[in-house]
C-alpha cells in the first residue's frame, strides 16, 4: 500500500472551478449545485474560486448561495467590462471577489484599483515572454496566466514554450497560473483528445525543478515525461517547506471538472482521502 504525502498543503486550492467554461460548459445553476455538493466534503479543500465570465455575473449574484468569484476575461475582453462586473461582486451582499483574470493589454493596470489579485494572461512564445517585464514592475498582487489548452485561436503550447514560460516567470520573480487542458495527472494523448495534454503533476514537478535551478531544457523534459512512478515519487519526497515554495510559484489552474484531478490524486495515493 502506498503511503500518502505528509499533511502539507501541496494541493490545497490548486483547482480553480472553471465548470462553466469549455469543455465542461455546465450551466451556471449546475456549476453552483456542484459546489454546494462539495461543501464539507474531503474534496472541498482542493478547490478555489468559481471562475465566471462577465455575462454570468448578474445571474450569479442573484443566487442566494454565497459564492467566491473570480471574474474572467479571455483575450479580446474589455477591461472596462471586467472591472464593472468585478465591482458588482464587491458591492453584492453575501458574495466575495477572489480576483480578476484578464488579458495583457495597454490598460490591464486599471484593474489594480480594486486591490484584489490579478492574473494577467500572455500568449505562449517569445511575444508573451517579452511582456513579463511589464508585469513584474507591479509589486505583488499579480500572477501571470498562460493557456495550456487549445482554443480556435491558440494551440496547446509546446513543452519548450511552457518550460520557457515557467523559467521566465521565475527569472522575474513572478507567480503563475495556468488554464485549460490540464485534465489528467500525467502528460499524454487522452483518447478522443486529438492532441497532447500536459499533466498537472508534470507541472508541479517541473516547477520544483525550475526552482532548484534547472534550465529550460530540463524543465521541458519533465513537462513531456510519461514516467508516472518517477513523477509521483518526486512529489512524495517533498518537504513541507519545498511544497509551499512550489505553490507560492504555481498558484493554481482552471479546471472544468475539479473532481477529475482530485480522483487522480487519490488514485495515485497522493492524498489520504479516498474520494
PDB file of C-alpha atoms in Angstrom, residues 3-11 200-212 230-247 250 270:
ATOM      1  CA  UNK A   3       1.884   5.965   1.856  1.00  0.00           C
ATOM      2  CA  UNK A   4       0.127   9.316   1.351  1.00  0.00           C
ATOM      3  CA  UNK A   5       2.057  12.552   1.363  1.00  0.00           C
ATOM      4  CA  UNK A   6       2.635  14.239   4.723  1.00  0.00           C
ATOM      5  CA  UNK A   7      -0.208  16.584   5.700  1.00  0.00           C
ATOM      6  CA  UNK A   8       1.000  19.734   3.987  1.00  0.00           C
ATOM      7  CA  UNK A   9      -0.887  21.847   1.522  1.00  0.00           C
ATOM      8  CA  UNK A  10       0.705  20.984  -1.835  1.00  0.00           C
ATOM      9  CA  UNK A  11      -2.695  20.524  -3.451  1.00  0.00           C
ATOM     10  CA  UNK A 200      -0.755  18.729 -13.738  1.00  0.00           C
ATOM     11  CA  UNK A 201       1.678  16.555 -11.781  1.00  0.00           C
ATOM     12  CA  UNK A 202       4.249  17.199 -14.526  1.00  0.00           C
ATOM     13  CA  UNK A 203       3.788  20.941 -13.989  1.00  0.00           C
ATOM     14  CA  UNK A 204       4.284  20.638 -10.231  1.00  0.00           C
ATOM     15  CA  UNK A 205       7.481  18.587 -10.669  1.00  0.00           C
ATOM     16  CA  UNK A 206       8.764  20.876 -13.443  1.00  0.00           C
ATOM     17  CA  UNK A 207       8.154  23.915 -11.237  1.00  0.00           C
ATOM     18  CA  UNK A 208      10.092  22.279  -8.422  1.00  0.00           C
ATOM     19  CA  UNK A 209      12.996  21.610 -10.789  1.00  0.00           C
ATOM     20  CA  UNK A 210      12.981  25.195 -12.072  1.00  0.00           C
ATOM     21  CA  UNK A 211      13.017  26.489  -8.500  1.00  0.00           C
ATOM     22  CA  UNK A 212      16.060  24.303  -7.876  1.00  0.00           C
ATOM     23  CA  UNK A 230       9.182   8.947 -11.126  1.00  0.00           C
ATOM     24  CA  UNK A 231       6.897  11.982 -11.127  1.00  0.00           C
ATOM     25  CA  UNK A 232       4.765  10.713  -8.257  1.00  0.00           C
ATOM     26  CA  UNK A 233       7.902   9.681  -6.355  1.00  0.00           C
ATOM     27  CA  UNK A 234       9.334  13.186  -6.640  1.00  0.00           C
ATOM     28  CA  UNK A 235       6.185  14.703  -5.166  1.00  0.00           C
ATOM     29  CA  UNK A 236       6.063  12.144  -2.377  1.00  0.00           C
ATOM     30  CA  UNK A 237       9.615  13.077  -1.342  1.00  0.00           C
ATOM     31  CA  UNK A 238       8.918  16.782  -0.896  1.00  0.00           C
ATOM     32  CA  UNK A 239       9.317  18.520   2.419  1.00  0.00           C
ATOM     33  CA  UNK A 240       6.548  20.828   3.620  1.00  0.00           C
ATOM     34  CA  UNK A 241       8.725  23.897   3.011  1.00  0.00           C
ATOM     35  CA  UNK A 242       9.578  22.827  -0.517  1.00  0.00           C
ATOM     36  CA  UNK A 243       5.935  22.105  -1.293  1.00  0.00           C
ATOM     37  CA  UNK A 244       4.943  25.550  -0.020  1.00  0.00           C
ATOM     38  CA  UNK A 245       7.555  27.147  -2.262  1.00  0.00           C
ATOM     39  CA  UNK A 246       6.209  25.304  -5.298  1.00  0.00           C
ATOM     40  CA  UNK A 247       2.682  26.510  -4.611  1.00  0.00           C
ATOM     41  CA  UNK A 250       2.454  27.686  -9.301  1.00  0.00           C
ATOM     42  CA  UNK A 270      -1.013  11.494  -3.091  1.00  0.00           C
TER      43      UNK A 270
END
